[in-house]
XYZ file of N, CA and C in Angstrom:
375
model
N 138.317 135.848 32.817
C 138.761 135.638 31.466
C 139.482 134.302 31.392
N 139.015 133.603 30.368
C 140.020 132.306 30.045
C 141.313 132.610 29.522
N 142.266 131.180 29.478
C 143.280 131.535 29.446
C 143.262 132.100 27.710
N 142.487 131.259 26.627
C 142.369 131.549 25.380
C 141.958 133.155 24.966
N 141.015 133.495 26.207
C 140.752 135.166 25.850
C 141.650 136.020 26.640
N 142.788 135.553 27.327
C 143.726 136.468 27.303
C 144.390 136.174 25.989
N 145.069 135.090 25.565
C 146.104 135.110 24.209
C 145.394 135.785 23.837
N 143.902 135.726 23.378
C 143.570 136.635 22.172
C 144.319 138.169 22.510
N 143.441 138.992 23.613
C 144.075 140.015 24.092
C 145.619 140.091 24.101
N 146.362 139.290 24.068
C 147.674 139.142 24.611
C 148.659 139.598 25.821
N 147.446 139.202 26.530
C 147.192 139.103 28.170
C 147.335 137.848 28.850
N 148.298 138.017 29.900
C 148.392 136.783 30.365
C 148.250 136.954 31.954
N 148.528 135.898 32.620
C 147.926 136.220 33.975
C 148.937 137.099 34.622
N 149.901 136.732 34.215
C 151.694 137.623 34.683
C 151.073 139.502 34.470
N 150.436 139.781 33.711
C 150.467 141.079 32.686
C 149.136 141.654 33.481
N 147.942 141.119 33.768
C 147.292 141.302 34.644
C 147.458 141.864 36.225
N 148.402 141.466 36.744
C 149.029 141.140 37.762
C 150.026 142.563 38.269
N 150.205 142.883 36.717
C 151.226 144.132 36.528
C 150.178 145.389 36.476
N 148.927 145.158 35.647
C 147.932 146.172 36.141
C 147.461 146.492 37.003
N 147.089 145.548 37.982
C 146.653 145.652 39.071
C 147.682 146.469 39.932
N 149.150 146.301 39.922
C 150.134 146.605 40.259
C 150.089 148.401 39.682
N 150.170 148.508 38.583
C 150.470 149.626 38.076
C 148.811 150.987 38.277
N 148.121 149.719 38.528
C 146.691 150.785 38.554
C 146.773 151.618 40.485
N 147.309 150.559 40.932
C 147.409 151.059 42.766
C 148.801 152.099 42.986
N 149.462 152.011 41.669
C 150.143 152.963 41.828
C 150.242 154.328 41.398
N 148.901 154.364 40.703
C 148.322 155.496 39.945
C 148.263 155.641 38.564
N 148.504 154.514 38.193
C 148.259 154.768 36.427
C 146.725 154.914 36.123
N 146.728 155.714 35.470
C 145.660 155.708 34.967
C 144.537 155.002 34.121
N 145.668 154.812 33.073
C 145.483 153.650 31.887
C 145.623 152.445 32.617
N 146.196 152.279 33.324
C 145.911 150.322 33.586
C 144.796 150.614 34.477
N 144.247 151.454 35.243
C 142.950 151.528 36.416
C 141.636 151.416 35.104
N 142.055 152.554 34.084
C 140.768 152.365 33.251
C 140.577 151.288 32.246
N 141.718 150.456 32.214
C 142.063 149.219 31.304
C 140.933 148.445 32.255
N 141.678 148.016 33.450
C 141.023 147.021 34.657
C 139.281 147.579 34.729
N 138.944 148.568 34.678
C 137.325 148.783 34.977
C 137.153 148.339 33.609
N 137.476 148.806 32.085
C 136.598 148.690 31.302
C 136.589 146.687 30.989
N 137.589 146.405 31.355
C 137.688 144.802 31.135
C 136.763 143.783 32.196
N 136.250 144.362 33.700
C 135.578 143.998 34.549
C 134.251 144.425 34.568
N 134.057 145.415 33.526
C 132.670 145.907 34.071
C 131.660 145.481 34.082
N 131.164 144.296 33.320
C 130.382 143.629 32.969
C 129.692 142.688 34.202
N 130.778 142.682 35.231
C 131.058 142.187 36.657
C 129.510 143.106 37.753
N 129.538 144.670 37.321
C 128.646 145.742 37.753
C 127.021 145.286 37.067
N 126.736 145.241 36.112
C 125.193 145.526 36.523
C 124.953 143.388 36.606
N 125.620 142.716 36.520
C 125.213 141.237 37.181
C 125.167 141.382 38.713
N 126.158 141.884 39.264
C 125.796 141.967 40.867
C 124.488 142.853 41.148
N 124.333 143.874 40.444
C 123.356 144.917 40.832
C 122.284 144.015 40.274
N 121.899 143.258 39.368
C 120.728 142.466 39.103
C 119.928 141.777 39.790
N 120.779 140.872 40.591
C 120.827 139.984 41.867
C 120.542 140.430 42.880
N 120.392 142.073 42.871
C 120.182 142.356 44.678
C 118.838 143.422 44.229
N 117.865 143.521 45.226
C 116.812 143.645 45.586
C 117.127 145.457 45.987
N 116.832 146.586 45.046
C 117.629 147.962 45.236
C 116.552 148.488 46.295
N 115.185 148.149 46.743
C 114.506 148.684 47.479
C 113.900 150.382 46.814
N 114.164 150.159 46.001
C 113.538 151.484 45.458
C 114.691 152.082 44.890
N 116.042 152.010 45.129
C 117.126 152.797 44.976
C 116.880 152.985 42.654
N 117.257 154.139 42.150
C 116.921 153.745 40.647
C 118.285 152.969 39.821
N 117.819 152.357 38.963
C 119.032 151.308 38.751
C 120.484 151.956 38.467
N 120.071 153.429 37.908
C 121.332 153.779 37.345
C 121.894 154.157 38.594
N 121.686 154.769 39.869
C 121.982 154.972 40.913
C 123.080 153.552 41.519
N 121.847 152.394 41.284
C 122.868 151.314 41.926
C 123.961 151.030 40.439
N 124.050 151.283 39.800
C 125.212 151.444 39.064
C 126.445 151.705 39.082
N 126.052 153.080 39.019
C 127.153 154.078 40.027
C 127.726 153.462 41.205
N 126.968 152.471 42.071
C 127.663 152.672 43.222
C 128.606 151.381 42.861
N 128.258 150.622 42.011
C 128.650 149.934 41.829
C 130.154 149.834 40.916
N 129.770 150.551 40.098
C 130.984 150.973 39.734
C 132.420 151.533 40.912
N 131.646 152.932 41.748
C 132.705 152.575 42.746
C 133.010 151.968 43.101
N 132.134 151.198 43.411
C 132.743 149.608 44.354
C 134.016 148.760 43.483
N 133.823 148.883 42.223
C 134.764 148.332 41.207
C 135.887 148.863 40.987
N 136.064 149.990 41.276
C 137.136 150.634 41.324
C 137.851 150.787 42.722
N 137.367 150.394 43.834
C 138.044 150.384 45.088
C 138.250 148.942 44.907
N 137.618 147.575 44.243
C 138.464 146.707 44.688
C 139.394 146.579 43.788
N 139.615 147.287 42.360
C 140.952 147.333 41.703
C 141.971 147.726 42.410
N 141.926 149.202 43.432
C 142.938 149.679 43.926
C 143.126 148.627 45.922
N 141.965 147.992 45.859
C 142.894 146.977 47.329
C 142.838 145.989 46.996
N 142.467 144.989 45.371
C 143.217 143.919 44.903
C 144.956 143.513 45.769
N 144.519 142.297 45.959
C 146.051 141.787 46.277
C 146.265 140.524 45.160
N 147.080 140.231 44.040
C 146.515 139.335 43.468
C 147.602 137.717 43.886
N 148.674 138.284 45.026
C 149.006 137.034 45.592
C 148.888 136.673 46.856
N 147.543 136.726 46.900
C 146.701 136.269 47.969
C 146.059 135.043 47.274
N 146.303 134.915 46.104
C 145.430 133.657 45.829
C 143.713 133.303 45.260
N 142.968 134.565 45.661
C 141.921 135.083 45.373
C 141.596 135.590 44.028
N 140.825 134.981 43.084
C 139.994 135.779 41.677
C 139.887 136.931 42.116
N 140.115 138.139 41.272
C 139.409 139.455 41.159
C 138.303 139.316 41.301
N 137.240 138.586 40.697
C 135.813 138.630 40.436
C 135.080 138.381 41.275
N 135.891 137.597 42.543
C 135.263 137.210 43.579
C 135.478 138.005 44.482
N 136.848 138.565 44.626
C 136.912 140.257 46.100
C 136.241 141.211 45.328
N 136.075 141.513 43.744
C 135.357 142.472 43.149
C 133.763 142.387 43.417
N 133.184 141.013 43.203
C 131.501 140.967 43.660
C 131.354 141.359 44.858
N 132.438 141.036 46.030
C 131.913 141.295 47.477
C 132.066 143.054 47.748
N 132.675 143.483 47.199
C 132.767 144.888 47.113
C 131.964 145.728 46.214
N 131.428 145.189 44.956
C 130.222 145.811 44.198
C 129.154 145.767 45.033
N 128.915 144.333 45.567
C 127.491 144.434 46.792
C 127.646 145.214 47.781
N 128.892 145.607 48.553
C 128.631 145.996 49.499
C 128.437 147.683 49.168
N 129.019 148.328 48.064
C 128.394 149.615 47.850
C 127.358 149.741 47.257
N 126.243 149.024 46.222
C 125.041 148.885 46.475
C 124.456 149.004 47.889
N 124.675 148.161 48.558
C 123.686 148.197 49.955
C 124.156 149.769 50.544
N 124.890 149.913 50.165
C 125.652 151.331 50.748
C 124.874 152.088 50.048
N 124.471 152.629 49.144
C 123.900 153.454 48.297
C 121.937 153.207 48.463
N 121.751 151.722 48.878
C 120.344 151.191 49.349
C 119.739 152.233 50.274
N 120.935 151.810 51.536
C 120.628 152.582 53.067
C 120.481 153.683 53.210
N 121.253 154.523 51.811
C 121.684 156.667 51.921
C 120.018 156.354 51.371
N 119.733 155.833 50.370
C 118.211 156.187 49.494
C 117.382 156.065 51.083
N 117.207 154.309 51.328
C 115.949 154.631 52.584
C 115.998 155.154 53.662
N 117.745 156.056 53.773
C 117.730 156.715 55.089
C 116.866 158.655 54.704
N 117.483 158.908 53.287
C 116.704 160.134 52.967
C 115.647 160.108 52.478
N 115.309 158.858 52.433
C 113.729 158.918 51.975
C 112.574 158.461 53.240
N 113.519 158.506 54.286
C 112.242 157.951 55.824
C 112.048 157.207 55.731
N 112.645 156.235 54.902
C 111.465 154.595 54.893
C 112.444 153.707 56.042
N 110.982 152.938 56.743
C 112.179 152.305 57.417
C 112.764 150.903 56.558
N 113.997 150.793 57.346
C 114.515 149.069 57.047
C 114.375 148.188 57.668
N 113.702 147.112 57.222
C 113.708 145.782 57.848
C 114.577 145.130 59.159
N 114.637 144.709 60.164
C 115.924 144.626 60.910
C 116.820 143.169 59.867
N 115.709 142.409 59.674
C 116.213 140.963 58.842
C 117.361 141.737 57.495
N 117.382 142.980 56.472
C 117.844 143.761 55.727
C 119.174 144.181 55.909
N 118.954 144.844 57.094
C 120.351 145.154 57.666
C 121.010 144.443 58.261
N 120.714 143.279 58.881
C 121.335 141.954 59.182
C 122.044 141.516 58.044
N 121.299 141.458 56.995
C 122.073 140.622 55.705
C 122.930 141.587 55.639
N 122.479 143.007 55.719
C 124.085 144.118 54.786
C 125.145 144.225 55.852
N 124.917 143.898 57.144
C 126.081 143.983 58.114
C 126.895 142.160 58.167
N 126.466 141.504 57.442
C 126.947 140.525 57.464
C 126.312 139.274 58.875
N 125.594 139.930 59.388
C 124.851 138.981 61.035
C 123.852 138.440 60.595
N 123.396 137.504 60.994
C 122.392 136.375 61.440
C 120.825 137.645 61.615
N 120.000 137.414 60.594
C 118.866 138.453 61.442
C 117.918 137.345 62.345
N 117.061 137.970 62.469
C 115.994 137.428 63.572
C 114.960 135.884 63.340
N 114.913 134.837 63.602
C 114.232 134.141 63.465
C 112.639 134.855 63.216
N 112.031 134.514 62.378
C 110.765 135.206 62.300
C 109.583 134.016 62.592
């Protein structure tokens, strides 16, 4: 969010900061404030990644969890955008939700696949 679409909201980065704060401490309302203001964050990452069959609303869902675990291990004086520890955590429960689909569905995975979702170097081909 720019700084102009917080004034609008009358949100500032200080007040943000306090949600994030108040959502890890169990509020409710600032956890569902923070998802409904980020969510838009969920089906752009899920767009970008290749579901292997998984169905979209499925990678949704996972994605959404994923959005809600990085609200609650946000640190926001670490220096780091939300949007950027939030994408790396929407992808990584997609691929999480990828692997449950092609592990109960028998299909195998690529080794180059799981290289990318474990974060390693896959195989020269």
């Amino acid at each position: 969010m720019t700084s102009n679409q917080n004034e609008e909201h009358g949100l500032g980065e200080q007040s943000e900061a306090v949600l994030f704060g108040q959502a890890q401490g169990g509020c409710r309302d600032s956890l569902n404030a923070l998802i409904a203001r980020h969510a838009r964050l969920i089906p752009y990452v899920v767009n970008r990644q290749n579901r292997w069959g998984l169905a979209y609303e499925e990678a949704l869902q996972a994605g959404r969890h994923g959005l809600w675990r990085a609200i609650l291990g946000f640190n926001p004086d670490r220096g780091w955008q939300f949007t950027t520890y939030a994408h790396v955590a929407i992808m990584r429960y997609v691929w999480a939700a990828v692997q449950r689909h092609l592990v109960a569905g028998r299909r195998a995975v690529e080794v180059g696949v799981l290289a990318l979702w474990n974060g390693r170097p896959g195989p020269d081909p």
